[in-house]
């Protein structure tokens, strides 16, 4: 980068960029997990499967989601 | 600490560590805990335990608004029925989720409907119509309009009634000796032909109205007199009244009687059914649970019968707003241009042999692969939003 006024901003974009990326990931997680909860809820509403299965699948899904997406990060 | 462990272990673990990267174990752990907590919290907020943890037993629900005295429309009162608690919880939750989906209105959302299961199953399905991801709804509609017929054309527009209408003669009604005219016969607006519904009542001032589909008045200049008339053959017509209120979202026009003809709660079917009241949202749900059929009498297609396909439906594919509280039933063959304004009804399970309860209006039809139904606003929705009842 050239030595201009943007330089100090560019220097600051390091931590800012990290924060933005982290927030973006957190938002992605929220959307993905919200959809998962909604899909599971509609599925159990439709099938009438037992309560323990709902919570087991709910948490298993979170675990699988984190394990799968962890490989994508970095 | 974990790093020291990994460095001492075999090469496979080292490769795994390289692949995952430094410090990710802790991050994964935190994400799992936070994600799990969020998911549990959201599930709790959605109230999944409302239907996952229901005791056996029965609960009372209001299933209909019914007249005590069949001849007195102002004597309506609520009728309750006992239904299985698990079924009630599932259906109630499905209504809530359907409402939530409609309010969130994510990209690609075309509409949704609730389909209750039978009483024993204790289940309910929310059927969601979505366009494919990454496309705006408008783009999708534009594409679909070329291939499959989903666009404003599926919303029956009585203005451009095509060959379908010309091939049939509308059912004409004649006022009886009492000067009343039953539902299910043709009525005429300044621009088009539609079906006359049964008398609609409003408790505010004890008014009674003729009623038909609001879109039958499309294209009528606001300055002109918006009159509704009854064609009686040979180009003659008897005046019924003028529009008192337009309800474009419900697609209902209330017409104040001005001539000598009065609206009545009869339907022009072979058994001459008498309207005794209307189903509530849960009343319609019990109809679906019992796999019951609805009937209608349209000015063009006459008397047809079909099963309910979805209740409390939201449809967003015809106008630039969403219509709520819709009823989907039957198939595309149950409705054609000129049938708009007719009502769907079912025999009153506790009334006399000729008594029927209204389910809702029939104002449009939709068909695309896998789906074909007639739809219109539910009677309960009209009562909730505008106060009218049948």
Coordinates of C-alpha atoms in Angstrom, one line a residue:
Chain A
X1 CA 0.0 0.0 0.0
X2 CA 1.2 3.5 -0.7
X3 CA 2.0 5.9 2.1
X4 CA -1.3 7.8 2.1
X5 CA -4.0 8.7 4.6
X6 CA -5.7 5.3 4.1
X7 CA -2.6 3.7 5.6
X8 CA -3.6 4.1 9.2
X9 CA -7.0 2.8 8.4
X10 CA -5.5 -0.2 6.6
X11 CA -3.4 -0.8 9.6
X12 CA -6.5 -0.8 11.8
X13 CA -8.4 -3.1 9.5
X14 CA -6.4 -6.1 10.9
X15 CA -8.2 -6.3 14.2
X16 CA -11.4 -4.8 12.7
X17 CA -11.3 -7.5 10.0
X18 CA -11.0 -10.2 12.6
X19 CA -13.9 -8.8 14.5
X20 CA -16.0 -8.6 11.3
X21 CA -15.1 -12.1 10.4
X22 CA -15.9 -13.4 13.9
X23 CA -19.3 -11.6 13.9
X24 CA -20.0 -13.0 10.4
X25 CA -19.3 -16.5 11.6
X26 CA -21.4 -16.0 14.7
X27 CA -24.3 -14.7 12.5
X28 CA -23.9 -17.7 10.2
X29 CA -24.0 -20.0 13.2
X30 CA -27.2 -18.4 14.4
X31 CA -28.9 -18.7 11.1
X32 CA -27.9 -22.3 10.6
X33 CA -28.8 -23.4 14.1
X34 CA -32.2 -21.5 13.9
X35 CA -33.0 -23.3 10.7
X36 CA -32.0 -26.6 12.3
X37 CA -34.3 -26.0 15.3
X38 CA -37.2 -25.0 13.0
X39 CA -36.8 -28.0 10.8
X40 CA -36.6 -30.4 13.8
X41 CA -39.6 -28.7 15.3
X42 CA -41.7 -29.0 12.1
X43 CA -40.5 -32.6 11.7
X44 CA -41.5 -33.6 15.2
X45 CA -44.8 -31.8 14.9
X46 CA -45.5 -33.8 11.8
X47 CA -44.4 -37.2 13.1
X48 CA -45.1 -37.0 16.8
X49 CA -41.8 -38.6 17.8
X50 CA -40.8 -38.6 21.5
X51 CA -39.4 -35.7 23.4
X52 CA -36.0 -37.3 24.2
X53 CA -35.4 -37.9 20.5
X54 CA -36.0 -34.2 19.8
X55 CA -33.4 -33.0 22.3
X56 CA -30.9 -35.8 21.3
X57 CA -31.1 -34.8 17.7
X58 CA -31.0 -31.1 18.5
X59 CA -27.7 -31.4 20.4
X60 CA -26.3 -34.0 18.1
X61 CA -27.0 -31.7 15.2
X62 CA -25.1 -28.8 16.9
X63 CA -22.1 -31.1 17.5
X64 CA -22.0 -32.3 13.9
X65 CA -22.5 -28.7 12.6
X66 CA -19.6 -27.5 14.7
X67 CA -17.3 -30.4 13.7
X68 CA -18.1 -30.0 10.0
X69 CA -17.7 -26.3 9.8
X70 CA -14.6 -26.2 12.0
X71 CA -12.7 -27.8 9.1
X72 CA -13.7 -24.9 6.9
X73 CA -12.5 -22.1 9.2
X74 CA -8.9 -21.0 8.7
Chain B
X1 CA -1.8 -28.6 27.8
X2 CA -3.5 -30.3 25.0
X3 CA -0.7 -29.2 22.7
X4 CA 1.9 -31.0 24.8
X5 CA -0.2 -34.1 24.6
X6 CA -0.5 -33.9 20.8
X7 CA 3.2 -33.4 20.3
X8 CA 3.9 -36.5 22.2
X9 CA 1.4 -38.7 20.4
X10 CA 1.8 -40.4 17.0
X11 CA 2.1 -38.8 13.6
X12 CA -1.6 -39.2 12.8
X13 CA -2.6 -37.0 15.7
X14 CA 0.1 -34.5 14.6
X15 CA -1.4 -34.4 11.1
X16 CA -4.8 -33.9 12.6
X17 CA -3.5 -31.1 14.7
X18 CA -1.9 -29.5 11.6
X19 CA -5.1 -29.7 9.7
X20 CA -7.4 -28.4 12.4
X21 CA -4.9 -25.7 13.5
X22 CA -3.8 -24.2 16.7
X23 CA -6.3 -23.5 19.4
X24 CA -9.3 -24.8 17.5
X25 CA -10.2 -27.4 20.1
X26 CA -11.1 -24.7 22.5
X27 CA -12.9 -22.7 19.9
X28 CA -14.9 -25.8 18.8
X29 CA -15.8 -26.5 22.4
X30 CA -17.0 -22.9 22.9
X31 CA -19.0 -23.0 19.7
X32 CA -20.6 -26.2 20.6
X33 CA -21.6 -25.0 24.1
X34 CA -22.8 -21.6 22.7
X35 CA -24.6 -23.2 19.8
X36 CA -26.2 -25.9 22.0
X37 CA -27.3 -23.3 24.4
X38 CA -28.7 -21.1 21.7
X39 CA -30.5 -24.1 20.1
X40 CA -32.0 -25.2 23.4
X41 CA -33.0 -21.6 24.1
X42 CA -34.7 -21.2 20.7
X43 CA -36.5 -24.5 21.1
X44 CA -37.7 -23.3 24.4
X45 CA -38.8 -20.0 23.0
X46 CA -40.7 -21.7 20.2
X47 CA -42.4 -23.8 22.9
X48 CA -41.6 -27.3 21.6
X49 CA -42.5 -28.7 25.0
X50 CA -46.0 -27.4 24.5
X51 CA -46.5 -30.3 22.1
X52 CA -43.7 -32.7 23.0
X53 CA -44.7 -33.1 26.6
X54 CA -48.5 -33.3 26.5
X55 CA -50.5 -35.4 28.9
X56 CA -53.3 -37.6 27.6
X57 CA -56.8 -36.3 28.0
X58 CA -59.0 -33.9 26.2
X59 CA -59.4 -30.2 26.0
X60 CA -62.4 -28.1 25.0
X61 CA -62.0 -25.9 21.9
X62 CA -64.5 -23.6 20.1
X63 CA -65.2 -25.2 16.8
X64 CA -68.1 -23.2 15.4
X65 CA -70.3 -20.1 15.7
X66 CA -73.9 -21.4 15.4
X67 CA -77.3 -19.8 15.7
X68 CA -79.5 -20.9 18.5
X69 CA -82.5 -20.0 16.4
X70 CA -81.9 -20.9 12.8
X71 CA -84.1 -18.0 11.6
X72 CA -82.3 -15.5 13.8
X73 CA -78.8 -14.6 12.6
X74 CA -78.2 -12.5 15.8
X75 CA -78.5 -15.5 18.0
X76 CA -75.1 -16.9 17.2
X77 CA -73.1 -18.4 20.0
X78 CA -69.9 -20.4 20.3
X79 CA -70.0 -24.2 20.2
X80 CA -67.2 -26.1 22.0
X81 CA -66.1 -29.6 21.4
X82 CA -63.6 -31.8 23.3
X83 CA -60.6 -32.9 21.3
X84 CA -57.4 -34.9 22.3
X85 CA -54.9 -32.7 24.1
X86 CA -52.0 -33.9 22.1
X87 CA -53.7 -33.2 18.8
X88 CA -54.8 -29.7 20.1
X89 CA -51.2 -28.9 21.2
X90 CA -49.7 -30.0 17.9
X91 CA -52.3 -28.0 15.8
X92 CA -52.0 -24.9 18.0
X93 CA -48.2 -25.0 17.7
X94 CA -48.5 -25.5 13.9
X95 CA -50.7 -22.3 13.8
X96 CA -48.1 -20.4 15.8
X97 CA -45.2 -21.6 13.6
X98 CA -47.1 -20.8 10.5
X99 CA -47.7 -17.3 11.8
X100 CA -44.1 -17.0 12.7
X101 CA -43.0 -18.0 9.2
X102 CA -45.4 -15.5 7.6
X103 CA -44.1 -12.7 9.8
X104 CA -40.4 -13.5 9.2
X105 CA -41.2 -13.8 5.5
X106 CA -37.7 -15.0 4.5
X107 CA -36.6 -14.6 0.9
X108 CA -38.3 -17.1 -1.3
X109 CA -41.3 -17.6 0.9
X110 CA -44.4 -18.0 -1.2
X111 CA -46.8 -19.1 1.5
X112 CA -47.6 -21.8 3.9
X113 CA -50.6 -23.8 5.3
X114 CA -51.4 -25.9 8.3
X115 CA -52.5 -29.5 7.7
X116 CA -53.7 -31.1 11.0
X117 CA -53.3 -34.9 11.3
X118 CA -56.0 -37.1 12.6
X119 CA -57.0 -37.1 16.2
X120 CA -55.1 -40.3 17.1
X121 CA -51.8 -39.2 15.6
X122 CA -51.6 -36.0 17.6
X123 CA -49.6 -34.4 14.8
X124 CA -49.9 -31.5 12.4
X125 CA -47.9 -30.5 9.3
X126 CA -46.9 -27.0 8.2
X127 CA -46.6 -27.1 4.5
X128 CA -44.3 -24.3 3.2
X129 CA -44.0 -23.1 -0.3
X130 CA -40.6 -21.8 -1.1
X131 CA -38.9 -20.7 -4.3
X132 CA -35.4 -22.0 -5.0
X133 CA -32.6 -20.2 -3.1
X134 CA -30.8 -17.2 -4.4
X135 CA -33.7 -16.0 -6.5
X136 CA -36.0 -13.2 -5.6
X137 CA -39.6 -14.2 -5.5
X138 CA -40.4 -11.9 -8.4
X139 CA -37.8 -13.5 -10.7
X140 CA -39.1 -16.9 -9.8
X141 CA -42.7 -15.9 -10.5
X142 CA -41.6 -14.5 -13.8
X143 CA -40.0 -17.8 -14.7
X144 CA -42.8 -19.9 -13.4
X145 CA -45.4 -17.9 -15.2
X146 CA -43.9 -19.1 -18.5
X147 CA -43.8 -22.7 -17.6
X148 CA -46.3 -23.4 -14.9
X149 CA -49.2 -21.1 -14.4
X150 CA -48.4 -19.4 -11.1
X151 CA -49.0 -15.8 -11.4
X152 CA -51.8 -13.3 -11.3
X153 CA -53.6 -15.4 -13.9
X154 CA -54.2 -18.1 -11.4
X155 CA -56.1 -15.6 -9.3
X156 CA -59.4 -15.8 -11.1
X157 CA -59.9 -12.6 -13.0
X158 CA -63.5 -12.5 -14.0
X159 CA -62.7 -9.6 -16.5
X160 CA -61.0 -11.8 -19.0
X161 CA -63.3 -14.8 -18.8
X162 CA -62.3 -16.9 -21.7
X163 CA -63.7 -19.8 -23.6
X164 CA -64.2 -21.6 -20.3
X165 CA -67.0 -19.2 -19.4
X166 CA -68.5 -19.0 -22.9
X167 CA -68.9 -22.8 -22.9
X168 CA -71.1 -22.7 -19.9
X169 CA -74.2 -20.9 -19.0
X170 CA -74.2 -19.3 -15.6
X171 CA -76.8 -20.5 -13.1
X172 CA -79.5 -17.8 -12.9
X173 CA -81.4 -17.1 -9.7
X174 CA -84.9 -15.9 -9.3
X175 CA -86.2 -14.3 -6.2
X176 CA -88.6 -16.5 -4.4
X177 CA -92.1 -15.6 -3.2
X178 CA -90.5 -14.0 -0.1
X179 CA -88.3 -11.8 -2.3
X180 CA -85.1 -13.5 -1.3
X181 CA -82.3 -14.9 -3.4
X182 CA -80.2 -17.9 -2.4
X183 CA -76.4 -18.2 -2.7
X184 CA -74.7 -20.0 -5.6
X185 CA -76.3 -18.1 -8.5
X186 CA -74.8 -15.5 -10.8
X187 CA -74.5 -11.9 -9.9
X188 CA -73.3 -9.0 -12.1
X189 CA -71.0 -6.1 -11.3
X190 CA -70.6 -3.3 -13.8
X191 CA -67.6 -5.1 -15.3
X192 CA -68.0 -8.9 -14.7
X193 CA -69.9 -11.9 -13.5
X194 CA -69.4 -13.6 -10.2
X195 CA -71.3 -15.8 -7.7
X196 CA -73.5 -14.5 -5.0
X197 CA -72.6 -15.6 -1.5
X198 CA -75.1 -16.3 1.3
X199 CA -76.2 -13.3 3.4
X200 CA -73.4 -11.8 5.5
X201 CA -74.3 -10.2 8.8
X202 CA -72.6 -7.5 10.8
X203 CA -73.6 -7.2 14.5
X204 CA -72.8 -3.4 14.5
X205 CA -76.3 -2.1 13.7
X206 CA -77.6 -5.5 12.8
X207 CA -76.9 -5.0 9.1
X208 CA -77.2 -7.7 6.5
X209 CA -75.4 -7.7 3.2
X210 CA -75.2 -9.4 -0.2
X211 CA -71.7 -10.5 -0.7
X212 CA -69.4 -11.5 -3.5
X213 CA -65.7 -11.5 -4.5
X214 CA -64.2 -8.0 -4.3
X215 CA -62.1 -8.6 -7.4
X216 CA -65.3 -8.8 -9.5
X217 CA -65.4 -5.0 -9.1
X218 CA -61.9 -4.6 -10.5
X219 CA -61.8 -2.0 -13.3
X220 CA -64.9 -0.2 -12.1
X221 CA -64.2 3.5 -12.0
X222 CA -64.4 4.9 -8.5
X223 CA -66.8 7.6 -9.5
X224 CA -69.4 5.3 -11.0
X225 CA -72.1 3.7 -9.0
X226 CA -70.8 0.3 -7.9
X227 CA -73.9 -1.7 -8.1
X228 CA -74.5 -5.4 -8.0
X229 CA -77.4 -6.9 -9.9
X230 CA -79.0 -10.2 -10.5
X231 CA -79.1 -11.4 -14.1
X232 CA -82.5 -13.0 -14.8
X233 CA -82.1 -13.9 -18.4
X234 CA -82.7 -12.2 -21.8
X235 CA -80.3 -9.5 -20.8
X236 CA -82.6 -8.4 -18.0
X237 CA -81.3 -7.8 -14.5
X238 CA -82.8 -7.1 -11.1
X239 CA -80.9 -4.7 -8.8
X240 CA -79.5 -6.1 -5.6
X241 CA -77.7 -3.2 -4.1
X242 CA -74.6 -1.0 -4.0
X243 CA -71.2 -1.7 -2.5
X244 CA -71.0 -0.7 1.1
X245 CA -67.5 -1.8 1.8
X246 CA -64.6 -3.2 -0.2
X247 CA -62.2 -5.6 1.5
X248 CA -59.5 -6.2 -1.1
X249 CA -57.2 -8.3 1.2
X250 CA -60.0 -10.6 2.2
X251 CA -61.3 -10.2 -1.4
X252 CA -64.9 -9.7 -0.2
X253 CA -67.3 -6.9 -1.2
X254 CA -70.2 -6.3 1.1
X255 CA -73.2 -4.9 -0.8
X256 CA -76.1 -3.1 0.9
X257 CA -79.5 -4.2 -0.4
X258 CA -81.3 -1.3 -2.1
X259 CA -83.9 -3.1 -4.2
X260 CA -86.8 -5.2 -3.1
X261 CA -84.6 -8.3 -2.9
X262 CA -83.2 -9.4 0.5
X263 CA -80.1 -11.6 1.1
X264 CA -80.8 -14.9 2.6
X265 CA -79.0 -17.7 4.3
X266 CA -80.0 -20.4 1.8
X267 CA -77.8 -22.1 -0.7
X268 CA -79.1 -23.0 -4.2
X269 CA -78.1 -26.7 -4.0
X270 CA -80.3 -29.8 -4.5
X271 CA -81.0 -30.2 -0.8
X272 CA -81.5 -26.4 -0.4
X273 CA -79.1 -26.1 2.6
X274 CA -79.7 -23.6 5.3
X275 CA -76.7 -21.7 6.7
X276 CA -76.7 -22.2 10.4
X277 CA -73.3 -20.6 11.2
X278 CA -69.7 -21.0 10.5
X279 CA -66.6 -23.0 11.5
X280 CA -63.8 -21.5 13.5
X281 CA -60.2 -22.1 12.8
X282 CA -60.2 -25.1 15.0
X283 CA -63.5 -26.2 13.6
X284 CA -61.8 -26.4 10.2
X285 CA -58.9 -28.3 11.9
X286 CA -61.4 -30.9 13.2
X287 CA -62.8 -31.3 9.6
X288 CA -59.3 -32.1 8.4
X289 CA -58.7 -34.5 11.3
X290 CA -61.9 -36.3 10.2
X291 CA -61.0 -36.2 6.6
X292 CA -64.3 -34.4 5.9
X293 CA -65.3 -33.0 2.6
X294 CA -66.4 -29.5 1.7
X295 CA -69.1 -28.5 -0.8
X296 CA -69.7 -25.4 -2.8
X297 CA -72.2 -24.1 -5.4
X298 CA -70.7 -21.8 -8.0
X299 CA -72.6 -20.0 -10.7
X300 CA -70.5 -21.7 -13.4
X301 CA -69.4 -25.1 -12.1
X302 CA -72.4 -25.7 -9.9
X303 CA -72.3 -28.1 -7.0
X304 CA -68.9 -29.8 -6.3
X305 CA -67.3 -31.6 -3.4
X306 CA -63.7 -31.8 -2.3
X307 CA -61.4 -32.4 0.6
X308 CA -59.6 -29.8 2.7
X309 CA -56.0 -29.4 1.8
X310 CA -54.8 -26.8 4.2
X311 CA -56.1 -24.2 6.7
X312 CA -55.0 -20.9 8.1
X313 CA -52.9 -20.6 4.9
X314 CA -50.8 -17.7 3.9
X315 CA -50.6 -16.9 0.1
X316 CA -48.1 -14.4 -1.2
X317 CA -48.0 -15.3 -4.8
X318 CA -50.8 -13.3 -6.3
X319 CA -50.5 -9.7 -5.1
X320 CA -47.8 -7.6 -3.6
X321 CA -49.1 -8.4 -0.1
X322 CA -49.8 -11.7 1.7
X323 CA -53.3 -13.0 2.3
X324 CA -53.7 -14.7 5.7
X325 CA -56.3 -17.0 7.1
X326 CA -57.0 -18.7 3.8
X327 CA -58.6 -22.1 3.3
X328 CA -57.3 -24.5 0.6
X329 CA -59.5 -27.3 -0.6
X330 CA -60.7 -29.3 -3.6
X331 CA -58.9 -29.0 -6.9
X332 CA -58.7 -26.6 -9.8
X333 CA -61.7 -28.2 -11.4
X334 CA -63.9 -27.0 -8.5
X335 CA -63.6 -23.4 -9.6
X336 CA -63.6 -21.4 -12.7
X337 CA -64.1 -17.8 -13.8
X338 CA -67.4 -16.6 -12.5
X339 CA -67.4 -18.9 -9.4
X340 CA -65.6 -16.4 -7.3
X341 CA -67.7 -15.3 -4.4
X342 CA -69.2 -18.7 -3.7
X343 CA -68.7 -20.3 -0.3
X344 CA -67.5 -23.7 0.8
X345 CA -69.6 -25.4 3.5
X346 CA -70.0 -28.6 5.4
X347 CA -73.1 -30.2 7.0
X348 CA -73.6 -29.0 10.6
X349 CA -72.6 -32.2 12.6
X350 CA -75.0 -31.3 15.3
X351 CA -77.7 -29.6 13.3
X352 CA -80.7 -30.7 11.2
X353 CA -80.2 -32.6 8.0
X354 CA -80.3 -29.4 5.9
X355 CA -78.2 -27.3 8.2
X356 CA -74.7 -26.3 7.0
X357 CA -71.8 -24.3 8.5
X358 CA -69.7 -22.1 6.2
X359 CA -66.0 -22.8 6.0
X360 CA -64.9 -19.9 3.8
X361 CA -65.1 -18.1 0.5
X362 CA -63.8 -19.5 -2.8
X363 CA -62.1 -16.8 -4.7
X364 CA -59.1 -18.3 -6.6
X365 CA -57.5 -21.5 -7.7
X366 CA -53.9 -22.5 -7.9
X367 CA -52.3 -25.3 -9.7
X368 CA -48.7 -26.4 -10.3
X369 CA -47.0 -29.8 -10.2
X370 CA -48.1 -31.6 -7.0
X371 CA -50.6 -29.0 -6.0
X372 CA -54.1 -28.0 -7.1
X373 CA -56.6 -26.3 -5.0
X374 CA -59.3 -23.7 -4.6
X375 CA -58.6 -21.0 -2.1
X376 CA -60.3 -18.1 -0.4
X377 CA -60.5 -16.3 3.0
X378 CA -61.8 -18.4 5.9
X379 CA -65.1 -17.3 7.5
X380 CA -63.4 -17.1 10.9
X381 CA -60.8 -14.7 9.4
X382 CA -63.5 -12.4 8.1
X383 CA -65.1 -12.4 11.6
X384 CA -61.7 -11.8 13.3
X385 CA -60.7 -8.9 11.0
X386 CA -64.0 -7.3 10.0
X387 CA -66.6 -8.6 12.4
X388 CA -68.9 -10.1 9.8
X389 CA -70.5 -13.5 10.3
X390 CA -72.7 -15.8 8.2

